[in-house]
N, C-alpha and C. Protein backbone atom coordinates (compact mmCIF):
# COMPACT_ATOMS: atom_id res chain seq x y z
N MET A 1 4.46 95.98 115.73
CA MET A 1 3.29 96.77 116.09
C MET A 1 3.70 98.24 116.07
N LYS A 2 2.99 99.01 115.30
CA LYS A 2 3.27 100.44 115.18
C LYS A 2 2.25 101.19 116.04
N LEU A 3 2.79 102.03 116.94
CA LEU A 3 1.94 102.79 117.84
C LEU A 3 1.95 104.26 117.47
N PRO A 4 0.84 104.95 117.67
CA PRO A 4 0.78 106.37 117.35
C PRO A 4 1.53 107.21 118.39
N LYS A 5 1.88 108.42 118.01
CA LYS A 5 2.47 109.36 118.96
C LYS A 5 1.33 109.87 119.84
N LEU A 6 1.56 109.86 121.13
CA LEU A 6 0.52 110.25 122.09
C LEU A 6 0.78 111.63 122.67
N GLU A 7 -0.27 112.42 122.78
CA GLU A 7 -0.19 113.65 123.53
C GLU A 7 -0.41 113.28 125.00
N LYS A 8 0.39 113.79 125.88
CA LYS A 8 0.30 113.50 127.32
C LYS A 8 0.32 111.98 127.57
N PRO A 9 1.41 111.31 127.23
CA PRO A 9 1.47 109.85 127.37
C PRO A 9 1.23 109.35 128.80
N ASP A 10 1.55 110.17 129.80
CA ASP A 10 1.35 109.74 131.18
C ASP A 10 -0.11 109.43 131.50
N ARG A 11 -1.04 109.99 130.75
CA ARG A 11 -2.46 109.70 130.94
C ARG A 11 -2.81 108.25 130.61
N TYR A 12 -1.93 107.57 129.87
CA TYR A 12 -2.21 106.22 129.40
C TYR A 12 -1.63 105.13 130.32
N GLN A 13 -0.89 105.55 131.32
CA GLN A 13 -0.33 104.58 132.26
C GLN A 13 -1.46 103.82 132.94
N GLY A 14 -1.36 102.49 132.94
CA GLY A 14 -2.40 101.65 133.53
C GLY A 14 -3.46 101.21 132.54
N LEU A 15 -3.48 101.81 131.35
CA LEU A 15 -4.41 101.40 130.31
C LEU A 15 -3.74 100.33 129.43
N TYR A 16 -4.42 99.93 128.37
CA TYR A 16 -3.97 98.80 127.57
C TYR A 16 -3.85 99.14 126.09
N ILE A 17 -2.98 98.40 125.44
CA ILE A 17 -2.86 98.41 123.99
C ILE A 17 -3.43 97.09 123.50
N PHE A 18 -4.29 97.15 122.52
CA PHE A 18 -4.85 95.94 121.92
C PHE A 18 -4.32 95.85 120.50
N ASP A 19 -3.59 94.78 120.21
CA ASP A 19 -3.03 94.56 118.88
C ASP A 19 -3.99 93.65 118.12
N PHE A 20 -4.64 94.22 117.12
CA PHE A 20 -5.62 93.49 116.32
C PHE A 20 -4.97 92.68 115.20
N GLY A 21 -3.68 92.84 115.00
CA GLY A 21 -2.97 92.16 113.92
C GLY A 21 -2.65 93.12 112.80
N ASP A 22 -3.68 93.76 112.22
CA ASP A 22 -3.45 94.72 111.14
C ASP A 22 -3.28 96.15 111.65
N HIS A 23 -3.65 96.39 112.89
CA HIS A 23 -3.46 97.69 113.54
C HIS A 23 -3.56 97.49 115.05
N ALA A 24 -3.20 98.55 115.78
CA ALA A 24 -3.28 98.49 117.25
C ALA A 24 -4.00 99.73 117.75
N GLY A 25 -4.66 99.58 118.89
CA GLY A 25 -5.32 100.70 119.54
C GLY A 25 -4.73 100.92 120.91
N VAL A 26 -4.51 102.17 121.28
CA VAL A 26 -3.91 102.52 122.57
C VAL A 26 -4.96 103.20 123.44
N GLY A 27 -5.08 102.75 124.70
CA GLY A 27 -5.95 103.44 125.65
C GLY A 27 -7.21 102.70 126.03
N PHE A 28 -7.22 101.38 125.90
CA PHE A 28 -8.37 100.60 126.32
C PHE A 28 -8.35 100.38 127.83
N THR A 29 -9.52 100.30 128.45
CA THR A 29 -9.62 99.92 129.86
C THR A 29 -9.60 98.39 129.95
N ALA A 30 -9.37 97.87 131.16
CA ALA A 30 -9.37 96.42 131.37
C ALA A 30 -10.73 95.82 131.00
N GLU A 31 -11.80 96.51 131.32
CA GLU A 31 -13.14 96.02 131.00
C GLU A 31 -13.36 95.94 129.50
N GLU A 32 -12.86 96.93 128.78
CA GLU A 32 -13.00 96.93 127.32
C GLU A 32 -12.19 95.78 126.70
N VAL A 33 -10.98 95.57 127.20
CA VAL A 33 -10.15 94.48 126.71
C VAL A 33 -10.84 93.14 126.96
N ALA A 34 -11.39 92.98 128.15
CA ALA A 34 -12.08 91.73 128.48
C ALA A 34 -13.24 91.49 127.52
N GLU A 35 -13.99 92.53 127.20
CA GLU A 35 -15.12 92.38 126.26
C GLU A 35 -14.62 91.99 124.87
N LEU A 36 -13.55 92.61 124.42
CA LEU A 36 -13.00 92.27 123.10
C LEU A 36 -12.53 90.82 123.07
N LEU A 37 -11.83 90.39 124.10
CA LEU A 37 -11.31 89.02 124.14
C LEU A 37 -12.42 87.98 124.23
N GLU A 38 -13.57 88.36 124.76
CA GLU A 38 -14.71 87.44 124.84
C GLU A 38 -15.40 87.25 123.49
N SER A 39 -15.15 88.17 122.57
CA SER A 39 -15.81 88.08 121.26
C SER A 39 -15.07 87.07 120.39
N GLU A 40 -15.80 86.43 119.51
CA GLU A 40 -15.22 85.45 118.59
C GLU A 40 -14.22 86.13 117.65
N ARG A 41 -14.55 87.32 117.20
CA ARG A 41 -13.72 88.01 116.21
C ARG A 41 -12.36 88.45 116.77
N TYR A 42 -12.30 88.87 118.04
CA TYR A 42 -11.07 89.44 118.59
C TYR A 42 -10.42 88.57 119.67
N LYS A 43 -10.86 87.35 119.82
CA LYS A 43 -10.35 86.47 120.89
C LYS A 43 -8.86 86.20 120.79
N ASP A 44 -8.26 86.35 119.60
CA ASP A 44 -6.84 86.07 119.42
C ASP A 44 -5.97 87.33 119.44
N GLY A 45 -6.57 88.46 119.83
CA GLY A 45 -5.81 89.70 119.88
C GLY A 45 -4.72 89.63 120.94
N LYS A 46 -3.69 90.43 120.78
CA LYS A 46 -2.60 90.51 121.75
C LYS A 46 -2.81 91.75 122.60
N VAL A 47 -2.54 91.61 123.90
CA VAL A 47 -2.80 92.69 124.84
C VAL A 47 -1.53 93.06 125.58
N TYR A 48 -1.34 94.37 125.76
CA TYR A 48 -0.19 94.89 126.51
C TYR A 48 -0.68 95.95 127.48
N LYS A 49 -0.20 95.87 128.69
CA LYS A 49 -0.55 96.88 129.69
C LYS A 49 0.55 97.93 129.69
N ILE A 50 0.16 99.18 129.73
CA ILE A 50 1.12 100.28 129.79
C ILE A 50 1.53 100.46 131.25
N GLN A 51 2.70 99.98 131.59
CA GLN A 51 3.20 100.04 132.96
C GLN A 51 3.65 101.46 133.32
N ARG A 52 4.42 102.06 132.42
CA ARG A 52 4.89 103.42 132.63
C ARG A 52 4.88 104.13 131.27
N ALA A 53 4.64 105.43 131.32
CA ALA A 53 4.69 106.25 130.11
C ALA A 53 5.48 107.50 130.44
N TYR A 54 6.35 107.89 129.55
CA TYR A 54 7.25 109.01 129.78
C TYR A 54 6.88 110.19 128.89
N PRO A 55 7.23 111.42 129.31
CA PRO A 55 6.88 112.61 128.53
C PRO A 55 7.38 112.59 127.08
N ASP A 56 8.50 111.89 126.85
CA ASP A 56 9.04 111.85 125.48
C ASP A 56 8.33 110.82 124.60
N GLY A 57 7.30 110.15 125.13
CA GLY A 57 6.51 109.20 124.34
C GLY A 57 6.89 107.74 124.53
N ARG A 58 8.01 107.48 125.19
CA ARG A 58 8.39 106.08 125.44
C ARG A 58 7.42 105.46 126.43
N MET A 59 7.21 104.15 126.28
CA MET A 59 6.32 103.43 127.20
C MET A 59 6.95 102.09 127.56
N GLU A 60 6.75 101.70 128.80
CA GLU A 60 7.12 100.35 129.24
C GLU A 60 5.85 99.52 129.20
N LEU A 61 5.89 98.42 128.45
CA LEU A 61 4.72 97.57 128.26
C LEU A 61 4.94 96.21 128.89
N ARG A 62 3.85 95.59 129.32
CA ARG A 62 3.87 94.22 129.82
C ARG A 62 2.81 93.44 129.05
N ALA A 63 3.24 92.35 128.43
CA ALA A 63 2.28 91.50 127.72
C ALA A 63 1.36 90.84 128.75
N VAL A 64 0.08 90.76 128.41
CA VAL A 64 -0.91 90.17 129.30
C VAL A 64 -1.64 89.07 128.52
N SER A 65 -1.66 87.87 129.08
CA SER A 65 -2.35 86.77 128.40
C SER A 65 -3.86 86.96 128.47
N ALA A 66 -4.53 86.48 127.46
CA ALA A 66 -5.99 86.58 127.42
C ALA A 66 -6.62 85.86 128.60
N ASP A 67 -6.02 84.76 129.03
CA ASP A 67 -6.56 84.01 130.17
C ASP A 67 -6.64 84.85 131.43
N ARG A 68 -5.73 85.77 131.59
CA ARG A 68 -5.68 86.60 132.80
C ARG A 68 -6.98 87.39 132.99
N PHE A 69 -7.63 87.73 131.90
CA PHE A 69 -8.86 88.51 131.99
C PHE A 69 -10.07 87.66 132.38
N GLU A 70 -9.91 86.35 132.41
CA GLU A 70 -11.00 85.45 132.79
C GLU A 70 -10.90 85.00 134.24
N LEU A 71 -9.79 85.30 134.89
CA LEU A 71 -9.53 84.79 136.24
C LEU A 71 -9.86 85.81 137.32
N GLU A 72 -10.07 85.27 138.52
CA GLU A 72 -10.22 86.12 139.69
C GLU A 72 -9.01 85.90 140.59
N ALA A 73 -8.56 86.97 141.17
CA ALA A 73 -7.48 86.91 142.16
C ALA A 73 -8.05 87.49 143.44
N GLY A 74 -7.28 87.47 144.49
CA GLY A 74 -7.76 88.05 145.72
C GLY A 74 -6.75 88.00 146.83
N MET A 75 -7.17 88.55 147.94
CA MET A 75 -6.39 88.52 149.18
C MET A 75 -7.28 87.88 150.23
N LEU A 76 -6.70 86.94 150.96
CA LEU A 76 -7.39 86.27 152.06
C LEU A 76 -6.68 86.63 153.35
N PHE A 77 -7.43 87.17 154.29
CA PHE A 77 -6.88 87.60 155.58
C PHE A 77 -7.48 86.70 156.66
N PHE A 78 -6.64 85.88 157.28
CA PHE A 78 -7.10 84.87 158.24
C PHE A 78 -7.00 85.38 159.68
N SER A 79 -7.90 84.87 160.52
CA SER A 79 -7.83 85.15 161.96
C SER A 79 -8.44 83.96 162.70
N SER A 80 -8.13 83.90 163.99
CA SER A 80 -8.57 82.75 164.78
C SER A 80 -9.86 83.02 165.56
N ASP A 81 -10.40 84.24 165.44
CA ASP A 81 -11.67 84.52 166.12
C ASP A 81 -12.52 85.48 165.28
N GLU A 82 -13.81 85.39 165.49
CA GLU A 82 -14.75 86.16 164.68
C GLU A 82 -14.63 87.66 164.93
N LEU A 83 -14.37 88.06 166.15
CA LEU A 83 -14.26 89.48 166.48
C LEU A 83 -13.13 90.15 165.69
N THR A 84 -11.98 89.50 165.64
CA THR A 84 -10.84 90.03 164.87
C THR A 84 -11.17 90.06 163.39
N ALA A 85 -11.80 89.00 162.89
CA ALA A 85 -12.17 88.94 161.48
C ALA A 85 -13.16 90.06 161.12
N ARG A 86 -14.12 90.30 161.99
CA ARG A 86 -15.10 91.37 161.73
C ARG A 86 -14.42 92.74 161.74
N ASP A 87 -13.43 92.90 162.60
CA ASP A 87 -12.68 94.15 162.62
C ASP A 87 -11.93 94.33 161.30
N ASP A 88 -11.30 93.25 160.81
CA ASP A 88 -10.62 93.30 159.51
C ASP A 88 -11.59 93.69 158.40
N LEU A 89 -12.76 93.07 158.42
CA LEU A 89 -13.79 93.36 157.42
C LEU A 89 -14.24 94.82 157.51
N ASP A 90 -14.54 95.27 158.71
CA ASP A 90 -15.03 96.64 158.89
C ASP A 90 -14.01 97.67 158.43
N ARG A 91 -12.74 97.43 158.71
CA ARG A 91 -11.71 98.37 158.27
C ARG A 91 -11.60 98.40 156.75
N LEU A 92 -11.78 97.26 156.10
CA LEU A 92 -11.76 97.25 154.63
C LEU A 92 -12.97 97.98 154.05
N VAL A 93 -14.13 97.76 154.63
CA VAL A 93 -15.33 98.46 154.17
C VAL A 93 -15.17 99.96 154.37
N ASP A 94 -14.65 100.37 155.53
CA ASP A 94 -14.43 101.79 155.79
C ASP A 94 -13.46 102.40 154.78
N TRP A 95 -12.39 101.68 154.46
CA TRP A 95 -11.42 102.18 153.49
C TRP A 95 -12.08 102.30 152.11
N ALA A 96 -12.91 101.34 151.75
CA ALA A 96 -13.59 101.38 150.45
C ALA A 96 -14.56 102.57 150.37
N VAL A 97 -15.13 102.96 151.50
CA VAL A 97 -16.01 104.13 151.53
C VAL A 97 -15.19 105.41 151.38
N GLN A 98 -14.04 105.47 152.06
CA GLN A 98 -13.16 106.64 151.97
C GLN A 98 -12.53 106.77 150.59
N MET A 99 -12.04 105.65 150.08
CA MET A 99 -11.35 105.63 148.79
C MET A 99 -11.80 104.37 148.07
N ALA A 100 -12.62 104.53 147.06
CA ALA A 100 -13.14 103.37 146.33
C ALA A 100 -11.99 102.56 145.75
N PRO A 101 -12.13 101.24 145.74
CA PRO A 101 -11.08 100.41 145.14
C PRO A 101 -10.99 100.69 143.64
N PRO A 102 -9.90 100.28 143.02
CA PRO A 102 -9.71 100.57 141.60
C PRO A 102 -10.63 99.80 140.66
N CYS A 103 -11.33 98.79 141.18
CA CYS A 103 -12.23 98.00 140.35
C CYS A 103 -13.30 97.38 141.26
N ARG A 104 -14.30 96.81 140.64
CA ARG A 104 -15.32 96.11 141.40
C ARG A 104 -14.69 94.93 142.13
N ALA A 105 -15.12 94.72 143.36
CA ALA A 105 -14.57 93.61 144.15
C ALA A 105 -15.66 93.06 145.07
N ASN A 106 -15.50 91.82 145.44
CA ASN A 106 -16.42 91.18 146.38
C ASN A 106 -15.66 90.96 147.68
N LEU A 107 -16.27 91.34 148.77
CA LEU A 107 -15.66 91.21 150.09
C LEU A 107 -16.54 90.29 150.93
N GLN A 108 -15.93 89.25 151.49
CA GLN A 108 -16.70 88.27 152.27
C GLN A 108 -16.02 87.98 153.60
N LEU A 109 -16.84 87.76 154.59
CA LEU A 109 -16.39 87.22 155.88
C LEU A 109 -16.90 85.79 155.92
N ALA A 110 -15.99 84.84 156.15
CA ALA A 110 -16.37 83.43 156.13
C ALA A 110 -15.73 82.68 157.30
N ARG A 111 -16.40 81.56 157.68
CA ARG A 111 -15.90 80.71 158.76
C ARG A 111 -15.52 79.35 158.18
N TYR A 112 -14.28 78.93 158.45
CA TYR A 112 -13.82 77.60 158.06
C TYR A 112 -14.10 76.61 159.18
N ALA A 113 -13.88 77.04 160.41
CA ALA A 113 -14.03 76.20 161.60
C ALA A 113 -14.30 77.15 162.77
N PRO A 114 -14.63 76.61 163.95
CA PRO A 114 -14.91 77.51 165.08
C PRO A 114 -13.77 78.47 165.39
N ASP A 115 -12.56 78.10 165.05
CA ASP A 115 -11.41 78.97 165.36
C ASP A 115 -10.62 79.38 164.11
N LYS A 116 -11.30 79.40 162.95
CA LYS A 116 -10.63 79.82 161.72
C LYS A 116 -11.60 80.62 160.86
N PHE A 117 -11.30 81.92 160.72
CA PHE A 117 -12.12 82.85 159.95
C PHE A 117 -11.26 83.49 158.87
N VAL A 118 -11.93 83.96 157.83
CA VAL A 118 -11.21 84.63 156.75
C VAL A 118 -12.03 85.79 156.22
N VAL A 119 -11.33 86.86 155.90
CA VAL A 119 -11.92 87.96 155.13
C VAL A 119 -11.33 87.81 153.74
N ALA A 120 -12.20 87.61 152.75
CA ALA A 120 -11.77 87.39 151.38
C ALA A 120 -12.13 88.60 150.53
N LEU A 121 -11.12 89.16 149.88
CA LEU A 121 -11.31 90.26 148.95
C LEU A 121 -11.02 89.69 147.56
N VAL A 122 -12.05 89.56 146.72
CA VAL A 122 -11.93 88.90 145.41
C VAL A 122 -12.22 89.92 144.31
N TYR A 123 -11.37 89.92 143.27
CA TYR A 123 -11.46 90.92 142.21
C TYR A 123 -10.88 90.34 140.91
N PRO A 124 -11.07 91.01 139.77
CA PRO A 124 -10.50 90.50 138.51
C PRO A 124 -8.98 90.42 138.60
N ALA A 125 -8.42 89.29 138.17
CA ALA A 125 -6.99 89.05 138.31
C ALA A 125 -6.14 90.12 137.64
N GLU A 126 -6.59 90.64 136.54
CA GLU A 126 -5.78 91.63 135.83
C GLU A 126 -5.62 92.92 136.64
N ARG A 127 -6.44 93.13 137.63
CA ARG A 127 -6.37 94.36 138.42
C ARG A 127 -5.58 94.16 139.72
N ASP A 128 -4.83 93.07 139.80
CA ASP A 128 -4.08 92.72 141.02
C ASP A 128 -3.14 93.84 141.48
N ASP A 129 -2.36 94.38 140.56
CA ASP A 129 -1.41 95.44 140.94
C ASP A 129 -2.13 96.64 141.54
N GLU A 130 -3.22 97.06 140.91
CA GLU A 130 -3.94 98.24 141.37
C GLU A 130 -4.59 98.00 142.74
N VAL A 131 -5.14 96.80 142.94
CA VAL A 131 -5.78 96.50 144.24
C VAL A 131 -4.73 96.45 145.34
N CYS A 132 -3.59 95.85 145.07
CA CYS A 132 -2.52 95.81 146.07
C CYS A 132 -2.06 97.21 146.43
N SER A 133 -1.93 98.08 145.44
CA SER A 133 -1.55 99.48 145.70
C SER A 133 -2.62 100.18 146.53
N TRP A 134 -3.88 99.89 146.24
CA TRP A 134 -4.99 100.46 147.01
C TRP A 134 -4.92 100.04 148.47
N LEU A 135 -4.64 98.76 148.72
CA LEU A 135 -4.51 98.28 150.10
C LEU A 135 -3.32 98.94 150.80
N LEU A 136 -2.21 99.09 150.11
CA LEU A 136 -1.04 99.75 150.70
C LEU A 136 -1.33 101.21 151.00
N GLU A 137 -2.02 101.87 150.08
CA GLU A 137 -2.36 103.28 150.29
C GLU A 137 -3.23 103.47 151.53
N GLY A 138 -4.08 102.50 151.79
CA GLY A 138 -4.94 102.56 152.97
C GLY A 138 -4.28 102.04 154.23
N HIS A 139 -3.00 101.67 154.12
CA HIS A 139 -2.23 101.13 155.26
C HIS A 139 -2.97 99.96 155.91
N TYR A 140 -3.56 99.11 155.08
CA TYR A 140 -4.34 97.99 155.60
C TYR A 140 -3.40 96.91 156.14
N ARG A 141 -3.61 96.55 157.39
CA ARG A 141 -2.82 95.52 158.06
C ARG A 141 -3.76 94.62 158.86
N THR A 142 -3.36 93.36 159.00
CA THR A 142 -4.10 92.43 159.84
C THR A 142 -3.12 91.78 160.81
N VAL A 143 -3.65 91.17 161.86
CA VAL A 143 -2.77 90.51 162.83
C VAL A 143 -2.48 89.07 162.44
N GLY A 144 -3.33 88.49 161.61
CA GLY A 144 -3.16 87.10 161.22
C GLY A 144 -2.45 86.96 159.90
N PRO A 145 -2.25 85.72 159.48
CA PRO A 145 -1.60 85.49 158.18
C PRO A 145 -2.51 85.90 157.02
N ALA A 146 -1.87 86.12 155.89
CA ALA A 146 -2.60 86.49 154.69
C ALA A 146 -2.00 85.73 153.51
N GLU A 147 -2.81 85.50 152.51
CA GLU A 147 -2.31 84.94 151.26
C GLU A 147 -3.10 85.56 150.13
N GLY A 148 -2.50 85.53 148.96
CA GLY A 148 -3.18 86.16 147.84
C GLY A 148 -2.87 85.48 146.53
N GLY A 149 -3.56 85.93 145.50
CA GLY A 149 -3.35 85.42 144.16
C GLY A 149 -4.52 84.64 143.64
N VAL A 150 -4.35 84.13 142.44
CA VAL A 150 -5.38 83.34 141.77
C VAL A 150 -5.59 82.01 142.50
N GLY A 151 -4.50 81.34 142.85
CA GLY A 151 -4.58 80.05 143.53
C GLY A 151 -5.28 80.13 144.87
N ALA A 152 -5.04 81.21 145.60
CA ALA A 152 -5.70 81.38 146.90
C ALA A 152 -7.21 81.48 146.74
N VAL A 153 -7.66 82.19 145.73
CA VAL A 153 -9.10 82.33 145.49
C VAL A 153 -9.69 81.01 145.03
N GLU A 154 -8.98 80.28 144.18
CA GLU A 154 -9.47 78.97 143.72
C GLU A 154 -9.64 78.03 144.91
N ARG A 155 -8.67 78.01 145.84
CA ARG A 155 -8.79 77.16 147.04
C ARG A 155 -9.95 77.60 147.92
N TYR A 156 -10.12 78.90 148.06
CA TYR A 156 -11.21 79.45 148.86
C TYR A 156 -12.56 78.98 148.32
N TYR A 157 -12.75 79.08 147.01
CA TYR A 157 -14.00 78.61 146.40
C TYR A 157 -14.17 77.10 146.56
N ARG A 158 -13.09 76.37 146.37
CA ARG A 158 -13.14 74.91 146.47
C ARG A 158 -13.49 74.47 147.89
N ASP A 159 -12.94 75.15 148.91
CA ASP A 159 -13.18 74.79 150.31
C ASP A 159 -14.59 75.11 150.78
N GLN A 160 -15.25 76.05 150.14
CA GLN A 160 -16.62 76.47 150.44
C GLN A 160 -16.85 76.72 151.94
N PRO A 161 -16.14 77.70 152.51
CA PRO A 161 -16.40 78.03 153.91
C PRO A 161 -17.80 78.64 154.06
N GLU A 162 -18.28 78.67 155.27
CA GLU A 162 -19.60 79.26 155.55
C GLU A 162 -19.51 80.78 155.45
N ILE A 163 -20.25 81.38 154.53
CA ILE A 163 -20.24 82.83 154.34
C ILE A 163 -21.11 83.47 155.41
N LEU A 164 -20.53 84.37 156.19
CA LEU A 164 -21.25 85.05 157.26
C LEU A 164 -21.74 86.43 156.83
N GLU A 165 -20.99 87.07 155.96
CA GLU A 165 -21.35 88.43 155.53
C GLU A 165 -20.67 88.70 154.20
N THR A 166 -21.32 89.49 153.36
CA THR A 166 -20.73 89.83 152.07
C THR A 166 -21.02 91.28 151.72
N HIS A 167 -20.08 91.91 151.01
CA HIS A 167 -20.23 93.29 150.55
C HIS A 167 -19.74 93.37 149.12
N GLN A 168 -20.47 94.07 148.29
CA GLN A 168 -20.01 94.35 146.93
C GLN A 168 -19.36 95.72 146.95
N LEU A 169 -18.09 95.80 146.54
CA LEU A 169 -17.39 97.07 146.48
C LEU A 169 -17.38 97.53 145.02
N PHE A 170 -17.72 98.76 144.81
CA PHE A 170 -17.77 99.30 143.45
C PHE A 170 -16.52 100.12 143.21
N GLY A 171 -15.90 99.90 142.07
CA GLY A 171 -14.64 100.54 141.76
C GLY A 171 -14.78 101.97 141.30
N ALA A 172 -13.76 102.73 141.64
CA ALA A 172 -13.67 104.10 141.14
C ALA A 172 -12.90 104.05 139.85
N SER A 173 -13.50 104.45 138.80
CA SER A 173 -12.82 104.44 137.52
C SER A 173 -12.79 105.84 136.97
N GLU A 174 -11.59 106.33 136.71
CA GLU A 174 -11.47 107.65 136.09
C GLU A 174 -11.95 107.58 134.64
N MET A 175 -11.82 106.40 134.06
CA MET A 175 -12.22 106.21 132.67
C MET A 175 -13.49 105.38 132.63
N VAL A 176 -14.48 105.86 131.96
CA VAL A 176 -15.70 105.10 131.78
C VAL A 176 -15.47 104.12 130.64
N SER A 177 -15.74 102.85 130.90
CA SER A 177 -15.55 101.83 129.87
C SER A 177 -16.73 101.83 128.91
N ARG A 178 -16.41 101.69 127.64
CA ARG A 178 -17.45 101.59 126.62
C ARG A 178 -17.80 100.12 126.44
N THR A 179 -19.00 99.87 126.01
CA THR A 179 -19.42 98.49 125.77
C THR A 179 -20.17 98.41 124.45
N GLY A 180 -20.35 97.19 123.98
CA GLY A 180 -21.19 96.92 122.82
C GLY A 180 -20.84 97.74 121.60
N GLN A 181 -21.84 98.31 120.97
CA GLN A 181 -21.67 99.04 119.71
C GLN A 181 -20.75 100.25 119.85
N GLU A 182 -20.83 100.92 120.99
CA GLU A 182 -19.97 102.09 121.21
C GLU A 182 -18.49 101.69 121.16
N LEU A 183 -18.15 100.58 121.79
CA LEU A 183 -16.78 100.07 121.77
C LEU A 183 -16.39 99.63 120.36
N LEU A 184 -17.23 98.86 119.71
CA LEU A 184 -16.93 98.35 118.37
C LEU A 184 -16.77 99.48 117.35
N ALA A 185 -17.53 100.54 117.50
CA ALA A 185 -17.47 101.65 116.56
C ALA A 185 -16.13 102.37 116.60
N ALA A 186 -15.40 102.27 117.70
CA ALA A 186 -14.14 103.02 117.86
C ALA A 186 -12.90 102.17 117.63
N LEU A 187 -13.04 100.90 117.26
CA LEU A 187 -11.88 100.02 117.17
C LEU A 187 -10.87 100.41 116.11
N ALA A 188 -11.28 101.12 115.09
CA ALA A 188 -10.34 101.52 114.04
C ALA A 188 -9.43 102.66 114.48
N LEU A 189 -9.79 103.33 115.57
CA LEU A 189 -8.99 104.46 116.04
C LEU A 189 -7.70 103.97 116.69
N ALA A 190 -6.58 104.61 116.36
CA ALA A 190 -5.31 104.23 116.96
C ALA A 190 -5.22 104.70 118.40
N VAL A 191 -5.83 105.84 118.71
CA VAL A 191 -5.84 106.39 120.06
C VAL A 191 -7.28 106.35 120.56
N GLN A 192 -7.54 105.59 121.60
CA GLN A 192 -8.90 105.37 122.09
C GLN A 192 -9.40 106.48 123.01
N ARG A 193 -8.49 107.20 123.64
CA ARG A 193 -8.88 108.24 124.59
C ARG A 193 -8.04 109.47 124.38
């Protein structure tokens, strides 16, 4: 895969490279990659996330499977009483108002049993690193146990706890994702942004 020389490579950290086979494009957002992978024509493309980019043009890449863009991951924060769970929920909502999460996410307060509650933060699996960094930046802590990942969200959906409250969190994106014809029209470009 031959990549173009980038001006200000650090701007591309966190974005994606899409290898079409005959050429590659640098600078796609996760949403754009997901749209390309959903299409019949580009479903077999190879995807790499730019983990780090250096001033001299070097980049550290991580291969990302197409399946990862179809999954949801999340963090589940458990507590033994509703008051504590609501406090966990309120602090997450407050943090999302102060600093929007890096992507769209669903936040739910649910009851498993009279003495088992959970605050579930569910988001696209490919954005796991960014969401975890967002939680750390907000110094988010709970008193109860927590679990995370794709498997945790799958179990949460399978268990179907009683949903008491839900919030849709909208992500702050420095890059506006293109869709449809606008995205397709730019695929021949080696540098997307």
